[in-house]
Coordinates of C-alpha atoms in Angstrom, one line a residue:
M250 CA 0.0 0.0 0.0
N251 CA 1.3 3.5 -0.9
A252 CA 2.1 5.9 1.9
P253 CA -0.6 8.5 2.6
L254 CA -0.3 11.4 0.1
S255 CA -1.7 14.9 0.5
L256 CA -1.3 17.6 -2.3
R257 CA -2.8 20.9 -3.2
G258 CA -3.4 22.8 -6.4
A259 CA -0.2 23.3 -8.3
A260 CA 1.5 20.4 -6.4
L261 CA -1.2 18.0 -7.7
L262 CA -0.8 19.2 -11.3
A263 CA 3.0 18.9 -11.0
H264 CA 2.6 15.4 -9.6
L265 CA 0.3 14.3 -12.4
Q266 CA 1.8 16.0 -15.5
P267 CA 4.7 13.5 -16.1
H268 CA 2.3 10.6 -15.9
V269 CA -0.1 12.3 -18.4
R270 CA 2.8 12.9 -20.8
G271 CA 3.9 9.3 -20.4
S272 CA 0.4 8.0 -21.0
L273 CA 0.0 10.0 -24.2
R274 CA 3.5 9.0 -25.4
K275 CA 2.9 5.3 -24.9
G276 CA -0.7 5.4 -26.1
E277 CA -1.9 3.8 -22.8
P278 CA -4.8 5.6 -21.1
M279 CA -4.5 6.6 -17.4
A280 CA -7.4 7.8 -15.2
L281 CA -8.0 10.4 -12.6
L282 CA -10.9 10.0 -10.3
R283 CA -12.4 12.6 -8.0
M284 CA -13.9 11.2 -4.8
S285 CA -15.8 13.2 -2.2
L286 CA -17.9 12.6 0.8
L287 CA -21.6 13.5 0.3
G288 CA -22.7 16.0 2.9
S289 CA -19.2 16.7 4.1
R290 CA -20.0 20.2 5.3
A291 CA -22.8 18.9 7.4
F292 CA -20.5 16.3 8.9
N293 CA -17.9 18.9 9.8
I294 CA -20.5 21.1 11.4
Q295 CA -22.0 18.2 13.4
H296 CA -18.9 16.4 14.5
G297 CA -16.2 19.1 14.6
P298 CA -12.7 19.3 13.0
A299 CA -11.0 16.6 15.1
I300 CA -13.5 13.9 14.0
A301 CA -13.5 15.2 10.5
E302 CA -9.7 14.9 10.3
E303 CA -9.9 11.4 11.6
L304 CA -12.6 10.6 9.0
A305 CA -10.4 11.9 6.2
G306 CA -7.5 9.6 7.2
R307 CA -9.8 6.6 7.5
M308 CA -11.4 7.3 4.1
Q309 CA -8.0 7.6 2.5
A310 CA -6.9 4.2 3.9
Q311 CA -10.2 2.6 3.1
A312 CA -10.1 3.8 -0.5
Q313 CA -6.5 2.7 -1.0
A314 CA -7.5 -0.8 0.2
A315 CA -10.0 -1.1 -2.6
L316 CA -7.4 -0.3 -5.3
R317 CA -4.5 -2.0 -7.1
P318 CA -0.9 -1.7 -6.0
G319 CA 0.5 1.4 -7.7
D320 CA -2.8 3.3 -7.7
E321 CA -2.7 6.4 -5.5
V322 CA -5.3 8.0 -3.3
I323 CA -4.3 11.7 -2.8
A324 CA -5.9 13.8 -0.1
L325 CA -7.0 17.2 -1.4
G326 CA -8.9 18.4 1.6
A327 CA -11.3 17.3 4.3
S328 CA -13.1 14.2 2.8
D329 CA -12.1 15.2 -0.7
F330 CA -9.6 13.1 -2.7
A331 CA -8.0 12.5 -6.1
V332 CA -7.5 8.9 -7.1
F333 CA -4.8 8.3 -9.7
L334 CA -4.8 5.1 -11.8
P335 CA -1.6 4.9 -13.8
T336 CA -3.0 2.4 -16.3
V337 CA -6.5 1.6 -17.5
N338 CA -7.9 0.1 -20.6
D339 CA -10.6 2.8 -21.1
G340 CA -13.2 4.8 -19.4
N341 CA -15.3 1.7 -18.5
H342 CA -12.3 0.1 -16.9
A343 CA -11.9 3.2 -14.7
L344 CA -15.6 3.1 -13.8
L345 CA -15.1 -0.4 -12.4
A346 CA -12.6 1.2 -10.0
A347 CA -15.2 3.8 -9.1
A348 CA -17.7 1.1 -8.4
R349 CA -15.2 -0.7 -6.1
L350 CA -14.8 2.5 -4.2
L351 CA -18.5 3.0 -3.8
R352 CA -18.9 -0.6 -2.5
Q353 CA -16.0 0.0 -0.1
F354 CA -18.0 2.8 1.6
E355 CA -21.4 1.1 1.8
E356 CA -20.7 -0.1 5.3
A357 CA -20.5 2.3 8.2
L358 CA -17.2 3.3 9.7
E359 CA -16.7 3.5 13.4
L360 CA -15.7 7.0 14.6
D361 CA -15.7 8.3 18.1
G362 CA -17.2 5.0 19.3
R363 CA -20.2 5.0 17.0
P364 CA -21.0 3.9 13.4
V365 CA -21.0 6.7 10.8
V366 CA -22.3 6.2 7.2
T367 CA -20.0 7.8 4.7
P368 CA -21.7 7.9 1.3
I369 CA -19.4 9.1 -1.5
A370 CA -19.6 10.2 -5.1
V371 CA -16.9 9.5 -7.7
G372 CA -16.2 11.3 -11.0
V373 CA -14.0 9.7 -13.6
A374 CA -11.8 11.2 -16.3
V375 CA -9.3 9.4 -18.6
T376 CA -6.6 10.4 -21.1
P377 CA -6.8 11.3 -23.9
D378 CA -10.6 11.5 -24.1
H379 CA -11.0 14.0 -21.2
G380 CA -7.6 15.7 -21.2
D381 CA -4.2 15.8 -22.7
D382 CA -2.5 17.6 -19.8
A383 CA -2.9 17.6 -16.0
E384 CA -5.0 20.7 -15.8
S385 CA -7.6 19.7 -18.4
L386 CA -7.8 16.2 -16.9
C387 CA -8.4 17.6 -13.4
R388 CA -11.1 19.9 -14.7
S389 CA -12.8 17.0 -16.5
A390 CA -12.7 14.9 -13.3
E391 CA -14.1 17.8 -11.3
A392 CA -17.0 18.1 -13.8
A393 CA -17.6 14.4 -13.6
L394 CA -17.8 14.6 -9.8
A395 CA -20.5 17.3 -10.1
L396 CA -22.5 14.9 -12.3
A397 CA -21.9 12.0 -10.0
E398 CA -23.2 13.9 -7.0
S399 CA -26.6 14.4 -8.7
S400 CA -26.8 11.0 -10.3
A401 CA -28.7 7.9 -9.1
D402 CA -25.6 5.7 -8.6
H403 CA -23.3 8.5 -7.5
M404 CA -20.6 7.9 -10.1
A405 CA -20.1 9.4 -13.6
L406 CA -17.7 9.4 -16.5
A407 CA -16.8 12.8 -17.9
P408 CA -18.2 13.4 -21.4
P409 CA -15.6 13.8 -24.2
R410 CA -14.1 17.3 -24.2
D411 CA -15.6 18.2 -27.5
A412 CA -19.1 17.1 -26.2
T413 CA -19.0 19.2 -23.1
P414 CA -21.0 22.4 -23.6
L415 CA -19.0 25.4 -22.2
I416 CA -21.5 27.9 -20.9
S417 CA -20.8 31.3 -19.3
P418 CA -22.8 33.5 -16.9
A419 CA -23.8 35.6 -19.9
D420 CA -25.3 32.5 -21.5
L421 CA -27.3 31.8 -18.4
R422 CA -28.5 35.4 -18.1
E423 CA -29.6 35.3 -21.7
A424 CA -31.5 32.1 -21.1
L425 CA -33.3 33.5 -18.1
Q426 CA -34.2 36.7 -19.9
G427 CA -34.9 35.1 -23.3
G428 CA -37.2 32.2 -22.5
Q429 CA -34.7 29.4 -23.1
L430 CA -35.5 27.7 -19.8
E431 CA -38.5 25.4 -19.5
V432 CA -40.1 23.7 -16.4
H433 CA -40.8 20.0 -16.6
F434 CA -43.1 18.1 -14.1
Q435 CA -42.4 14.6 -12.8
P436 CA -45.4 12.9 -11.3
I437 CA -45.7 12.2 -7.5
W438 CA -47.8 9.1 -6.9
D439 CA -50.1 8.5 -4.0
L440 CA -49.5 4.9 -2.9
R441 CA -52.8 4.6 -1.1
A442 CA -55.1 6.3 -3.6
A443 CA -53.2 4.9 -6.6
R444 CA -53.2 8.2 -8.5
I445 CA -51.0 11.2 -9.3
T446 CA -51.3 13.6 -6.4
G447 CA -48.7 16.2 -7.4
A448 CA -45.6 17.0 -9.4
E449 CA -41.9 17.9 -8.8
A450 CA -40.8 20.9 -10.9
L451 CA -37.5 20.4 -12.7
A452 CA -35.7 23.1 -14.7
R453 CA -34.5 22.3 -18.2
W454 CA -32.4 24.3 -20.6
T455 CA -31.9 23.8 -24.3
H456 CA -29.2 26.2 -25.6
P457 CA -29.9 27.4 -29.2
R458 CA -26.3 26.5 -30.2
L459 CA -25.0 24.0 -27.6
G460 CA -28.2 22.0 -27.2
P461 CA -29.3 20.5 -23.8
I462 CA -27.4 21.8 -20.8
S463 CA -27.2 19.6 -17.6
P464 CA -29.1 21.1 -14.7
A465 CA -26.2 20.3 -12.5
Q466 CA -24.1 22.5 -14.7
F467 CA -26.3 25.5 -14.9
V468 CA -27.4 25.4 -11.3
A469 CA -23.8 25.4 -10.2
M470 CA -23.2 28.3 -12.6
A471 CA -26.1 30.2 -11.1
E472 CA -24.7 29.6 -7.6
T473 CA -21.2 30.8 -8.4
S474 CA -22.2 33.8 -10.5
G475 CA -24.8 35.3 -8.1
M476 CA -27.8 34.4 -10.3
I477 CA -29.3 31.7 -8.0
A478 CA -32.0 34.1 -6.7
E479 CA -33.0 35.0 -10.2
L480 CA -33.1 31.3 -11.2
T481 CA -35.2 30.5 -8.2
R482 CA -37.7 33.2 -9.0
W483 CA -38.0 31.9 -12.5
S484 CA -38.6 28.4 -11.3
V485 CA -41.2 29.4 -8.7
N486 CA -43.2 31.6 -11.1
A487 CA -43.0 29.1 -14.0
S488 CA -44.2 26.3 -11.8
L489 CA -47.0 28.2 -10.1
Q490 CA -48.2 29.4 -13.5
H491 CA -48.9 25.8 -14.6
A492 CA -50.5 25.0 -11.2
V493 CA -52.9 27.8 -12.0
E494 CA -53.8 26.3 -15.4
A495 CA -54.6 23.0 -13.6
R496 CA -56.8 24.9 -11.1
K497 CA -58.7 26.6 -13.9
A498 CA -59.6 23.2 -15.1
G499 CA -60.8 22.1 -11.7
L500 CA -57.7 20.1 -10.7
R501 CA -55.6 20.6 -7.6
L502 CA -52.0 20.1 -8.5
P503 CA -49.5 20.6 -5.6
V504 CA -46.0 21.5 -6.9
S505 CA -42.7 20.7 -5.3
I506 CA -39.8 23.0 -6.0
N507 CA -36.1 22.3 -5.2
L508 CA -34.0 24.9 -3.4
S509 CA -30.2 24.5 -3.6
A510 CA -28.3 25.2 -0.4
V511 CA -27.2 28.5 -1.8
A512 CA -30.7 29.5 -2.8
F513 CA -31.9 28.5 0.7
A514 CA -29.4 30.9 2.2
E515 CA -30.5 33.9 0.0
R516 CA -32.0 36.9 1.8
G517 CA -35.6 37.6 0.9
L518 CA -36.4 34.0 0.1
V519 CA -39.6 33.8 2.2
E520 CA -40.9 37.1 1.0
H521 CA -40.4 36.1 -2.6
L522 CA -42.2 32.7 -2.1
L523 CA -45.2 34.3 -0.4
D524 CA -45.4 37.2 -2.9
A525 CA -45.4 34.6 -5.8
L526 CA -48.2 32.6 -4.2
K527 CA -50.3 35.8 -3.9
L528 CA -49.5 36.9 -7.4
W529 CA -50.7 33.6 -8.9
G530 CA -53.5 33.0 -6.4
V531 CA -52.2 29.6 -5.4
P532 CA -53.0 28.3 -1.8
P533 CA -49.8 28.0 0.3
R534 CA -50.6 24.3 0.9
D535 CA -50.2 23.6 -2.8
L536 CA -46.5 24.6 -2.7
V537 CA -43.9 22.2 -1.4
I538 CA -40.4 23.5 -0.8
E539 CA -37.7 20.8 -1.1
V540 CA -34.5 21.5 0.7
T541 CA -31.6 19.1 1.6
E542 CA -30.7 18.4 5.2
T543 CA -27.2 19.7 4.3
A544 CA -28.7 23.1 3.5
I545 CA -30.5 23.2 6.8
I546 CA -27.6 22.1 8.9
A547 CA -25.3 24.7 7.4
D548 CA -27.0 27.3 9.6
L549 CA -29.3 25.8 12.1
D550 CA -30.8 29.0 13.5
K551 CA -31.4 30.6 10.1
G552 CA -32.8 27.3 8.7
A553 CA -35.2 27.0 11.6
H554 CA -36.3 30.6 11.2
I555 CA -37.0 30.2 7.4
L556 CA -38.9 26.9 7.8
D557 CA -40.9 28.3 10.7
R558 CA -42.0 31.3 8.7
L559 CA -43.0 29.1 5.7
S560 CA -44.8 26.6 7.8
A561 CA -46.7 29.3 9.6
E562 CA -48.0 30.5 6.2
G563 CA -49.1 27.0 5.2
V564 CA -46.3 26.2 2.8
R565 CA -45.2 22.6 3.1
V566 CA -41.5 21.7 3.6
S567 CA -39.9 18.6 2.4
I568 CA -36.4 17.3 3.4
D569 CA -34.9 16.1 0.2
D570 CA -32.4 13.3 -0.3
F571 CA -32.9 12.1 3.3
G572 CA -30.4 9.6 4.5
V573 CA -27.4 10.6 2.4
G574 CA -26.2 13.4 4.7
N575 CA -24.4 12.9 8.0
S576 CA -26.7 14.8 10.3
S577 CA -28.5 13.3 13.3
F578 CA -32.1 12.4 13.1
A579 CA -32.5 14.5 16.2
Y580 CA -32.4 17.8 14.2
L581 CA -35.8 16.9 12.7
R582 CA -37.4 17.5 16.1
E583 CA -36.5 21.2 15.8
F584 CA -37.8 21.8 12.2
P585 CA -41.4 22.0 11.0
A586 CA -40.9 19.7 8.0
T587 CA -44.0 18.1 6.7
E588 CA -42.4 15.5 4.5
L589 CA -39.3 13.3 4.1
K590 CA -38.0 12.2 0.7
I591 CA -36.0 9.0 1.0
D592 CA -33.0 9.1 -1.3
R593 CA -33.0 6.7 -4.3
S594 CA -29.9 5.0 -3.0
F595 CA -32.1 3.3 -0.3
V596 CA -34.9 2.5 -2.7
T597 CA -33.0 1.2 -5.8
G598 CA -32.3 -2.5 -5.2
M599 CA -34.5 -2.7 -2.2
I600 CA -36.1 -5.9 -3.4
Q601 CA -32.7 -7.7 -3.5
N602 CA -31.2 -6.1 -0.5
K603 CA -33.0 -6.8 2.8
R604 CA -30.9 -4.2 4.7
S605 CA -32.0 -1.4 2.3
E606 CA -35.6 -2.5 2.9
Q607 CA -35.1 -2.4 6.6
L608 CA -33.5 1.1 6.4
A609 CA -36.4 2.4 4.3
K610 CA -39.0 1.0 6.8
A611 CA -37.1 2.6 9.7
M612 CA -37.2 6.0 7.9
I613 CA -40.9 5.6 7.1
D614 CA -41.8 4.6 10.6
F615 CA -39.6 7.4 12.1
A616 CA -41.2 10.1 9.8
H617 CA -44.7 8.9 10.6
H618 CA -43.9 9.0 14.3
L619 CA -43.0 12.7 13.9
G620 CA -46.2 13.4 11.9
M621 CA -44.5 13.6 8.6
Q622 CA -45.4 12.0 5.3
V623 CA -42.8 10.1 3.2
V624 CA -41.9 10.2 -0.5
A625 CA -39.7 7.4 -1.9
E626 CA -37.5 8.6 -4.9
G627 CA -36.0 6.5 -7.7
V628 CA -38.8 3.8 -8.0
E629 CA -38.0 2.0 -11.2
D630 CA -40.1 -1.2 -11.1
K631 CA -43.5 -2.4 -10.0
A632 CA -42.1 -4.8 -7.4
T633 CA -40.4 -1.9 -5.5
L634 CA -43.6 0.1 -5.8
G635 CA -45.6 -2.7 -4.2
K636 CA -43.0 -3.2 -1.4
L637 CA -43.2 0.5 -0.6
A638 CA -47.0 0.3 -0.3
E639 CA -46.5 -2.7 2.1
L640 CA -44.1 -0.6 4.2
D641 CA -46.9 2.1 4.5
C642 CA -44.9 4.7 2.5
D643 CA -47.2 7.6 1.4
Y644 CA -45.9 8.7 -2.0
A645 CA -43.5 7.6 -4.7
Q646 CA -41.6 9.0 -7.6
G647 CA -39.6 7.3 -10.4
Y648 CA -39.5 6.1 -14.0
V649 CA -42.0 3.3 -13.4
L650 CA -44.5 6.1 -12.7
G651 CA -43.5 8.4 -15.5
H652 CA -40.6 10.5 -16.7
A653 CA -40.5 14.3 -16.4
K654 CA -42.2 16.0 -19.3
P655 CA -42.9 19.7 -20.2
A656 CA -45.2 21.1 -17.6
A657 CA -47.8 22.2 -20.2
Q658 CA -48.0 18.6 -21.5
F659 CA -48.2 17.2 -18.0
V660 CA -51.1 19.5 -17.1
A661 CA -52.9 18.7 -20.4
M662 CA -52.4 14.9 -19.6
M663 CA -53.9 15.4 -16.1
I664 CA -56.9 17.2 -17.5
A665 CA -57.5 14.7 -20.3
T666 CA -57.3 11.6 -17.9
R667 CA -59.1 12.9 -14.8

């Protein structure tokens, strides 16, 4: 096993560059993986720097144990790593290493005398497809990690360099002002009534020159360029507009809207949401705000204040991706959440994995005990749908129930099939 290695910025590039040159000279691909703990900020806040540092060392050793002799796990920061594979056959070969890393972290680690779940995401880049120098390879691996963090299986291969749309803040501003963005609705299924009972709003962007842009890419762009408040306003108004169309036809269509951690921290959020409800004449109970536990934990006092104000006005609050963060269940006692969304990682494969089923049941029972309803994400087959009904889950989302489609089409379908 290699000795622990910790590098930063320019040092990492200097370490990789000779290997990249050698890979290209010999015509033998090499891979760079970016591995990160999901919910690392929440973990650091909850457990403190000493435990976080211990976790980083344990994760580096755990990852190294899953790899081949000669592969390197390089610490970049707290719970953030680069994994260097000197030789691979191709991108799929590198993805096998990513899958090994994911399996390595399925079991809880014992820290400070108690088990701690450490879910990770892994992004993969290989030469020459994703970079012909250390800097471009690192950028591709970073982009792949962003895709992995929002994917169902938490790993992703970077797209070829010539297939990666390069967008700028100016592109996003033009999209917001020029009507390039579109809201899609994905159905939310009532497991007891066996019918669609609402929809989750998802932003989609088709650039006139570059084609479809990944939501992970343009949301990150909005966060870093100061446009997240503008993107949030667009999403809320576009979604409520379609909810109004449904109401005009005599249908109640509650809409769930995701808030990124950065959007949740924006000043004036509550006022904007309440003003939008008044503008469109939508009852507050028909708006569900989805926020991750990581966003709430980042500032407990502010998070509690925002959720209290929304709840007092009748807006429903959903804790998204529940189970993948590192916060304690205890924080839920302090927040007026009305709903938990069980992350797809606990739902996918639930039929084959008894432990996943038991974890899902524990979350459902726990939420019901606190007076909350439960939505299971990532339901992809009828057997899983049936099992969730047996476990007394309230709602479900997933491909077996329908893909997201343009909101206007979704509303028209609801009206036609009522």
